[in-house]
């Protein structure tokens, strides 16, 4: 009997079982929210910046899928794993605080126990700073390549 294997974007069929890529962005967001809470860091963590966020608000950590901008695709899906870059951005009223958030996220990801379905974190080139003209926020972001297991559909 021949083994059937079909791979298309983020979906995989292997041995008759449909497997899909884990929602790495959600897993990473939830994991960082938990890590920050356990350290007592006063900040919010989500996939989007809260609509009413200002520089007077608590600092914010945003997790976004960086694959479309970096690879013009969705990363790579293999029979048992998927990989893709995630951008972690610290939003704060000053650059020191924004850089501290981004560096703290990186450090905690590499020393803490990985969440379920995540098999590896690979750091990018480091922390880069910017400024959001709309809110006046100082930004600091880093890219982390995440390797995750595929999950049954």
Coordinates of N, CA and C in Angstrom, one line a residue, residues 1 15 42 54 58 62 111 116 137 140 144 149-150:
X1 N 0.8 -1.2 0.0 CA 0.0 0.0 0.0 C 0.9 1.2 0.0
X15 N -0.9 9.6 5.8 CA -1.5 8.3 6.2 C -3.0 8.5 6.5
X42 N 3.8 44.6 34.5 CA 2.6 45.3 34.2 C 2.5 45.7 32.7
X54 N -2.9 54.2 24.4 CA -2.1 55.4 24.2 C -0.8 55.3 25.0
X58 N -0.8 51.1 30.0 CA 0.3 50.2 30.4 C 1.0 49.8 29.1
X62 N 2.8 43.1 21.4 CA 2.0 42.6 20.3 C 2.7 41.5 19.6
X111 N 14.5 30.6 28.1 CA 14.8 30.0 29.4 C 13.6 29.3 30.0
X116 N 2.9 23.7 24.9 CA 2.5 22.5 24.1 C 2.5 22.8 22.6
X137 N 4.1 56.3 20.2 CA 4.7 55.2 21.0 C 6.1 54.9 20.5
X140 N 9.8 48.5 19.9 CA 11.0 47.7 19.8 C 10.5 46.3 19.5
X144 N 11.3 36.0 16.0 CA 11.6 34.7 16.5 C 11.0 33.7 15.5
X149 N 4.7 21.5 16.1 CA 4.1 20.3 15.6 C 2.8 20.7 14.8
X150 N 2.5 19.9 13.8 CA 1.2 20.0 13.2 C 0.2 19.3 14.1

